[in-house]
CSV table of C-alpha atoms in Angstrom, one decimal:
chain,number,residue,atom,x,y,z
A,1,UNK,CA,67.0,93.3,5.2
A,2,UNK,CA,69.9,95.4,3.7
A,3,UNK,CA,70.1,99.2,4.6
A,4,UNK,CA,71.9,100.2,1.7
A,5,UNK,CA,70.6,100.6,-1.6
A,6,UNK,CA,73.0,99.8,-4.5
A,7,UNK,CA,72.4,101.9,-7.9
A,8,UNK,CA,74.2,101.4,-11.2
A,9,UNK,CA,74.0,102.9,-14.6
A,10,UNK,CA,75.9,104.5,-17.7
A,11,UNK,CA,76.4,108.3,-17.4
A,12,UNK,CA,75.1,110.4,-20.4
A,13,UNK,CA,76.3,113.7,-19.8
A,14,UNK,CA,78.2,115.5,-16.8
A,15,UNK,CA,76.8,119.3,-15.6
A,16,UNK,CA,79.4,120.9,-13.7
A,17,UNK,CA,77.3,123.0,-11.1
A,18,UNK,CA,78.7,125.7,-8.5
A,19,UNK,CA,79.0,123.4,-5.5
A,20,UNK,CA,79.5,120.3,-7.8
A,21,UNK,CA,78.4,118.3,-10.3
A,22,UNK,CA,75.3,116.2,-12.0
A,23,UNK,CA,75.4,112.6,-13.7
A,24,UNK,CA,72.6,112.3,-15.9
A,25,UNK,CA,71.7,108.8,-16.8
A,26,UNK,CA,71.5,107.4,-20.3
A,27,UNK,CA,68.0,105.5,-19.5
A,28,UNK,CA,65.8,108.5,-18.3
A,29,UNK,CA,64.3,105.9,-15.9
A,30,UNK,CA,67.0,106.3,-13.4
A,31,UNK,CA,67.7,109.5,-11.4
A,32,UNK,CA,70.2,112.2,-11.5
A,33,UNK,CA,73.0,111.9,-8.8
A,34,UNK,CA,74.3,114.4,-7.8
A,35,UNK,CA,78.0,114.7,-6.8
A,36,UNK,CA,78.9,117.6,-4.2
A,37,UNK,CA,81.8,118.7,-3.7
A,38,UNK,CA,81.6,118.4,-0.1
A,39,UNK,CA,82.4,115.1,-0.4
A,40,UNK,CA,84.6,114.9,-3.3
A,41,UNK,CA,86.4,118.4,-5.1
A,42,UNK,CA,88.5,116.4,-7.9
A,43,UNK,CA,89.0,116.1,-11.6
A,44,UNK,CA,86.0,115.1,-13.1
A,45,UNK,CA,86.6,112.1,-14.1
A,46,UNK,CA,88.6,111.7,-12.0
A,47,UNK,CA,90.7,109.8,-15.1
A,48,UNK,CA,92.0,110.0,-18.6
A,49,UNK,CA,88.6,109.7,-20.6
A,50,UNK,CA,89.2,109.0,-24.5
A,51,UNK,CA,85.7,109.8,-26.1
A,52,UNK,CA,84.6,106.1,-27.0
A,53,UNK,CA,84.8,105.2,-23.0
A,54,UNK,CA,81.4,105.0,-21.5
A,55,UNK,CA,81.2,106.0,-17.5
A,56,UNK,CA,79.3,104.0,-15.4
A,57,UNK,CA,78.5,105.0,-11.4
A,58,UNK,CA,77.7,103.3,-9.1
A,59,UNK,CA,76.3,104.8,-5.2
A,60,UNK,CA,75.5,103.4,-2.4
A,61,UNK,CA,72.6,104.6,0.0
A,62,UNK,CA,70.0,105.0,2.3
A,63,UNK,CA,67.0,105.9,1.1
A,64,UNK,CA,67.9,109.5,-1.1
A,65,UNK,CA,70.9,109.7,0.8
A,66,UNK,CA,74.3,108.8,-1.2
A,67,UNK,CA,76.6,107.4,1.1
A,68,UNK,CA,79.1,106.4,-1.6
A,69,UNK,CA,80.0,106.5,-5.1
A,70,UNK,CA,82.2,105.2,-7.7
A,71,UNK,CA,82.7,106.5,-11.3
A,72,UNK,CA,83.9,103.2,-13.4
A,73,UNK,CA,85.3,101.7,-10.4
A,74,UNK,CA,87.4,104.8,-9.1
A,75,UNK,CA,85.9,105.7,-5.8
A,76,UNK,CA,84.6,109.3,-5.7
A,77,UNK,CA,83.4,109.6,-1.6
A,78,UNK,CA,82.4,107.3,0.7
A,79,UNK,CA,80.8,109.3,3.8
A,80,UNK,CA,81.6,108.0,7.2
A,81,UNK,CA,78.1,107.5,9.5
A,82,UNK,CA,79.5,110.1,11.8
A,83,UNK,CA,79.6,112.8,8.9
A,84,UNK,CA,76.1,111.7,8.1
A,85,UNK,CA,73.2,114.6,8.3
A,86,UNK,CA,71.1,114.2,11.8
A,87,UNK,CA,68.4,113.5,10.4
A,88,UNK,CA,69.2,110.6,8.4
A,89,UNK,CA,71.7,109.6,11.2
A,90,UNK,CA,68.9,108.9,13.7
A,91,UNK,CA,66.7,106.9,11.5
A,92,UNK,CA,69.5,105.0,9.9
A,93,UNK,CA,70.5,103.4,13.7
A,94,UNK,CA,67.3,102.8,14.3
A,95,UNK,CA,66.4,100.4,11.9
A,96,UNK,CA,70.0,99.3,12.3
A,97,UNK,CA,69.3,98.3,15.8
A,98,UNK,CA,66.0,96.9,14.3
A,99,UNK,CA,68.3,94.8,11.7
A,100,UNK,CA,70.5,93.7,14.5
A,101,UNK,CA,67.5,92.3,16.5
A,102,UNK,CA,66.1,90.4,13.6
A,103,UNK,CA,69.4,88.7,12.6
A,104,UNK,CA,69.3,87.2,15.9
A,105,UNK,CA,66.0,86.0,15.7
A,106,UNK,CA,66.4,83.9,12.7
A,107,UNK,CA,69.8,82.9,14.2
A,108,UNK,CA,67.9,81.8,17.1
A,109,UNK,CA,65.6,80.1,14.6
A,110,UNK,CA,68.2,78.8,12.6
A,111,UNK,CA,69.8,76.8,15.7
A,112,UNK,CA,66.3,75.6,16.7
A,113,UNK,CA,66.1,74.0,13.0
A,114,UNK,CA,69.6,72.8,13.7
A,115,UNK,CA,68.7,71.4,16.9
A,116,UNK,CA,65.5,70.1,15.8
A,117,UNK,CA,67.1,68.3,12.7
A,118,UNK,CA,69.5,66.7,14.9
A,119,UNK,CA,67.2,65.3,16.8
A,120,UNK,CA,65.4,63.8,14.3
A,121,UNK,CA,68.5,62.1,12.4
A,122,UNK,CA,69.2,60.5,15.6
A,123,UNK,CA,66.0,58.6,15.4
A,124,UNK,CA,67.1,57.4,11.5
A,125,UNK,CA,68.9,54.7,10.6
A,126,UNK,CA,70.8,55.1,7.0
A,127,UNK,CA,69.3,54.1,3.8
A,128,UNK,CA,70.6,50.1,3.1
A,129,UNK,CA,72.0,50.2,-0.5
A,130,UNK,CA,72.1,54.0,-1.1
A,131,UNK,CA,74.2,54.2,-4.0
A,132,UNK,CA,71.9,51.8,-5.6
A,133,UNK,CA,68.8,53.5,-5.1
A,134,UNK,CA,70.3,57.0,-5.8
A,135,UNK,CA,71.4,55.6,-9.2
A,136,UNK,CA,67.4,55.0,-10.4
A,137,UNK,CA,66.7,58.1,-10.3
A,138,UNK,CA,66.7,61.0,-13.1
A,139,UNK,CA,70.4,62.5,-13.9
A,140,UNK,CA,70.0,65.5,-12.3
A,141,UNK,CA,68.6,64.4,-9.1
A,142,UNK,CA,71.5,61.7,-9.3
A,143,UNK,CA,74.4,64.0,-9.5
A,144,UNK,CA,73.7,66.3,-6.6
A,145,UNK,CA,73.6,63.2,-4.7
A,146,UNK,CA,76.0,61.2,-5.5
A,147,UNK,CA,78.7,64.2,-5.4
A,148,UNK,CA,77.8,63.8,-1.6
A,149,UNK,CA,78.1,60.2,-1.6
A,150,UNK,CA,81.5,60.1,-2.8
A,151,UNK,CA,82.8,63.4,-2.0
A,152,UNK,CA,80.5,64.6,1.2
A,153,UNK,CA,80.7,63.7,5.2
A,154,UNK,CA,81.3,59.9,5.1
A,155,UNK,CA,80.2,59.9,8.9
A,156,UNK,CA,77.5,57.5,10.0
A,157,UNK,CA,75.6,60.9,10.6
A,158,UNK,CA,76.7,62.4,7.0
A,159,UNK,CA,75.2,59.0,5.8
A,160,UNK,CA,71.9,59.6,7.5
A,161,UNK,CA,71.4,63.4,6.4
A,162,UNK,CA,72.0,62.4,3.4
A,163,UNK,CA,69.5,59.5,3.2
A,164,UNK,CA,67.0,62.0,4.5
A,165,UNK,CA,67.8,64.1,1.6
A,166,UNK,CA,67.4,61.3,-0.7
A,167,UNK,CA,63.6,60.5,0.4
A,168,UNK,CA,63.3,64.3,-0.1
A,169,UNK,CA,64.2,64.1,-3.4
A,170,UNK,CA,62.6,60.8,-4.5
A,171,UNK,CA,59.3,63.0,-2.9
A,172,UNK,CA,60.0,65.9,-5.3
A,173,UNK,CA,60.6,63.6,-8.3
A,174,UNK,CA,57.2,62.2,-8.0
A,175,UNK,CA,55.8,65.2,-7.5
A,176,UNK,CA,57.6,66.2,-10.7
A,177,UNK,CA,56.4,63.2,-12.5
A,178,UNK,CA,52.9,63.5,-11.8
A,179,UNK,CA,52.3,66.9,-12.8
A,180,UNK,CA,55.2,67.2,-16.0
A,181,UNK,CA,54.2,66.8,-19.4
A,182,UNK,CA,56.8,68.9,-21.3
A,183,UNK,CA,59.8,69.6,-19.3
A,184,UNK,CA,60.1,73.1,-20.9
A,185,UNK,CA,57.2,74.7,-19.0
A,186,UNK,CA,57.4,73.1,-16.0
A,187,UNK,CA,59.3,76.4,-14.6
A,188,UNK,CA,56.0,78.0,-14.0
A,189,UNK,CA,54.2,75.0,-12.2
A,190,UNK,CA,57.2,75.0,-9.7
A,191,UNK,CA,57.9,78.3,-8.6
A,192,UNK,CA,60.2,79.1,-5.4
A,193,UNK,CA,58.4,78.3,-2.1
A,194,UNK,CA,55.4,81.4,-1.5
A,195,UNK,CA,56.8,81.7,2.1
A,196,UNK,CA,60.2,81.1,3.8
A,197,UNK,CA,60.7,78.9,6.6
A,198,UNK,CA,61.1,82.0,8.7
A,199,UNK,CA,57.9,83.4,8.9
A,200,UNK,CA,54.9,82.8,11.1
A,201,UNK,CA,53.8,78.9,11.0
A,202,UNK,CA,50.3,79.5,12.2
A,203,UNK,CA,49.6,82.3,9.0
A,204,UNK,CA,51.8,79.8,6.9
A,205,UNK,CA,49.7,77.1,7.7
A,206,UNK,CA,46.6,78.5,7.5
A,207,UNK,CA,47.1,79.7,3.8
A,208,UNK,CA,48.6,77.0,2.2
A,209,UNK,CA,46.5,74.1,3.5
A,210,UNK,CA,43.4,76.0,2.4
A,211,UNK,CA,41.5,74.1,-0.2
A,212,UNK,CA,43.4,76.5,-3.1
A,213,UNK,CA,44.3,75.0,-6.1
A,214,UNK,CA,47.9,77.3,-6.1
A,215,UNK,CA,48.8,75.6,-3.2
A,216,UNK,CA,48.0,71.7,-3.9
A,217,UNK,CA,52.3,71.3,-4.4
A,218,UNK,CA,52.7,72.3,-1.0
A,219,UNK,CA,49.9,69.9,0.5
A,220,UNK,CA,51.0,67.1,-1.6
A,221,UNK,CA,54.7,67.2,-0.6
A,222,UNK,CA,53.6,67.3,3.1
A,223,UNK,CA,51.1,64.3,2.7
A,224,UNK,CA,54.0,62.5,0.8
A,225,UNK,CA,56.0,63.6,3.6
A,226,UNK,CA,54.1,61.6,6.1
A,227,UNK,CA,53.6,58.6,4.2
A,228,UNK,CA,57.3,58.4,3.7
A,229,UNK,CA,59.6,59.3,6.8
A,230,UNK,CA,59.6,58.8,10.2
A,231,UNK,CA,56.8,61.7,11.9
A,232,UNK,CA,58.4,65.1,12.6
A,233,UNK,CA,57.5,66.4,15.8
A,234,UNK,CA,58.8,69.7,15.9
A,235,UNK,CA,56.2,72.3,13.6
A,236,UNK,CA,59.3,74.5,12.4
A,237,UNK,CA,61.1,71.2,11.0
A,238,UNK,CA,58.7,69.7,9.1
A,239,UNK,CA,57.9,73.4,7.5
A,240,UNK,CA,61.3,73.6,6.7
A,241,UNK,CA,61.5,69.6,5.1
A,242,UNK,CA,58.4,70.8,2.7
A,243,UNK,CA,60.2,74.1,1.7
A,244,UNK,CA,63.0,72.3,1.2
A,245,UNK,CA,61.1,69.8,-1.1
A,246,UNK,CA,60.0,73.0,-2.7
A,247,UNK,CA,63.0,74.6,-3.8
A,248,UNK,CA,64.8,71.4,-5.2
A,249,UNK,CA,61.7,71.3,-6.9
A,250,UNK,CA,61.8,74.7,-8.4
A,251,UNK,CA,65.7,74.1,-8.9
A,252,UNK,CA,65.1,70.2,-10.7
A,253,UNK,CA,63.0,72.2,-12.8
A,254,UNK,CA,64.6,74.6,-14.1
A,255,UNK,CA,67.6,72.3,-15.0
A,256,UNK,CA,66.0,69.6,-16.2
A,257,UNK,CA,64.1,72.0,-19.1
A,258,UNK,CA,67.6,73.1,-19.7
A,259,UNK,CA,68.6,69.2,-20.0
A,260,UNK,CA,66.0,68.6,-22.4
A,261,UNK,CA,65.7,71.8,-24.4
A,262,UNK,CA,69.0,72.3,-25.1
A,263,UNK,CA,69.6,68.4,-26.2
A,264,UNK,CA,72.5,67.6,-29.2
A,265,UNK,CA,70.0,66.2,-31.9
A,266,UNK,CA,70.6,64.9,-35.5
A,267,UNK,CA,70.2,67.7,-38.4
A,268,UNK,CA,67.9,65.5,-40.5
A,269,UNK,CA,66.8,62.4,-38.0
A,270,UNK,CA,66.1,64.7,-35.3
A,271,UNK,CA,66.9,62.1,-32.6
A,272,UNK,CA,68.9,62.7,-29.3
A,273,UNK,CA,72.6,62.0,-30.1
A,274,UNK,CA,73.4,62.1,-26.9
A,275,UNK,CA,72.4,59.9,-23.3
A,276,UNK,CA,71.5,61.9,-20.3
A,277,UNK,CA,74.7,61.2,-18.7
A,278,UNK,CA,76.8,62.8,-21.4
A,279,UNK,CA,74.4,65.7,-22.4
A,280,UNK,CA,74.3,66.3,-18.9
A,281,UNK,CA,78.3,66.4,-18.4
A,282,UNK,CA,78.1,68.9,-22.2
A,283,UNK,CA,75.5,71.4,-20.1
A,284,UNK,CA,77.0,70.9,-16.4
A,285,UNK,CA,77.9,74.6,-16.4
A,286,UNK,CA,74.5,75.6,-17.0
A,287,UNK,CA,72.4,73.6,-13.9
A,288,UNK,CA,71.8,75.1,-10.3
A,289,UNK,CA,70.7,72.1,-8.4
A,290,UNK,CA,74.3,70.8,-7.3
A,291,UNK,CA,74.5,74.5,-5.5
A,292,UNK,CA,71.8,73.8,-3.3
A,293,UNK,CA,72.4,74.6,0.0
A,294,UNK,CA,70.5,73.2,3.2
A,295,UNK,CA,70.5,72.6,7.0
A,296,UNK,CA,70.3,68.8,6.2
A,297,UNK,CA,73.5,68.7,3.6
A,298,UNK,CA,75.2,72.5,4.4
A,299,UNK,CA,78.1,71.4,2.0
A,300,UNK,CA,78.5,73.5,-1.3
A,301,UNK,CA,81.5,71.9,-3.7
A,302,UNK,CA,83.3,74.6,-5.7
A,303,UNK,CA,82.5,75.1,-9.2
A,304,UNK,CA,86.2,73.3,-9.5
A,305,UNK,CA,85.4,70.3,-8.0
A,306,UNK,CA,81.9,70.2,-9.3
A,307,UNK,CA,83.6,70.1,-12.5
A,308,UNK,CA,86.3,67.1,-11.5
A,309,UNK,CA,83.3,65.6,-9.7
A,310,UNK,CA,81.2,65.1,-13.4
A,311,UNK,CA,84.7,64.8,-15.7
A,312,UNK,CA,85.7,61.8,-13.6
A,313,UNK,CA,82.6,59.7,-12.9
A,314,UNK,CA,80.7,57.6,-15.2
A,315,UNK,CA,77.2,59.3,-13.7
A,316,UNK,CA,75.3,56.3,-14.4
């Protein structure tokens, strides 16, 4: 959880006041900050304003304490923690020792998953003909895997996560394909995962394998889950494997009603001039799924690469 609060908006007015001064905002719905000279007791602005330049601050804070500010990028204070008041000093290293504490704990958590994971990859053999089978599936789902194919860990291990991430996504693609009429809408059937993969399994479970209609994503990707890879022993792991299936649904989404919304058509025939593979290398800048980032495959390409990854291959 982050302590500091950031705040931005365009200035509309600047009242000079005896012990310093007041920013009104432009939108009324943010508040008043108040500059004191305390902290800062310079020209205000502190630059060269020509009258068609808007002002923009920007503070940093902790609860209605500014810590910082900046006026158009020029830094106006930044109060050190030993100048803050005792008040807020006290509370502020509490819940930064309470911070600290948490970050371990999901570090902990996080090398448990790690641990878990490898574990279970040790038990896996590699997927016979990857390539192959990567290359029936839809484009999107294709390119995020194949820029690991050719351009990932080419280990006998990286081969393995990666087949693991393959069933993953052949799970979320019939998911996809059992529920998707019109590509365009299918943002609101797969929303981002209700609960991370942090937070209590027993509450977790007990919600989302409830008989709820909300929830019958989440119980079909773990009964898919079981029918298709080896069983997962450890309760945290398999979690994580169905959130996981979660998200690259919620991201396969989202691109793929990009993909087909966004389609080169002819003006009067109205057909698709265009086949996946190339309308997919005309909208590459615009798709999220190739960012994804997990504990099975914790390699993110550049945008650079990404883009020399689709200009050189055929994607088909």
């Amino acid at each position: 959880m982050e302590l500091l609060k950031t705040k931005e908006f365009d200035v509309g007015k600047i009242e000079t006041c005896s012990n310093g001064w007041l920013l009104h905002p432009k939108d009324e719905k943010n508040q008043k900050v108040f500059i004191d000279k305390r902290w800062y007791d310079g020209k205000m602005p502190p630059f060269h304003r020509w009258f068609w330049k808007k002002l923009r601050v920007k503070t940093n804070g902790y609860d209605d304490f500014i810590i910082s500010a900046y006026l158009n990028g020029v830094k106006l204070f930044e109060i050190p923690k030993k100048d803050f008041p005792p008040e807020v000093a006290e509370k502020f290293a509490r819940e930064e020792e309470l911070n600290d504490w948490y970050r371990q704990k999901l570090e902990q958590e996080d090398e448990h998953l790690k641990s878990a994971l490898q574990s279970y990859l040790s038990s896996m053999e590699a997927e016979p003909q990857l390539e192959e089978k990567i290359l029936k599936l839809p484009v999107c789902w294709r390119v995020f895997l194949l820029q690991h194919l050719y351009r990932g860990n080419q280990t006998k291990e990286g081969r393995c996560r990666l087949s693991l991430m393959y069933n993953l996504a052949k799970i979320a693609n019939k998911i996809y394909r059992r529920f998707v009429e019109k590509p365009i809408f299918a943002q609101l059937r797969f929303l981002p995962p209700v609960f991370d993969y942090h937070d209590n399994l027993d509450v977790i479970e007990k919600v989302l394998d409830d008989d709820n209609e909300r929830y019958v994503v989440y119980r079909m990707a773990k009964e898919l889950m079981r029918e298709t890879l080896p069983p997962v022993a450890d309760r945290r792991l398999n979690y994580y494997l169905v959130w996981l299936i979660l998200q690259m649904l919620s991201c396969y989404a989202g691109d793929y009603a990009k993909l087909s919304s966004r389609r080169l058509t002819g003006i009067f025939s109205g057909k698709e001039l265009l086949s996946d593979e190339d309308e997919y290398k005309r909208q590459s800048a615009n798709f999220t799924l190739h960012y994804l980032n997990s504990f099975i495959l914790p390699d993110v390409f550049s945008d650079e690469d990404f883009k020399k990854f689709v200009r050189t291959y055929s994607l088909k």
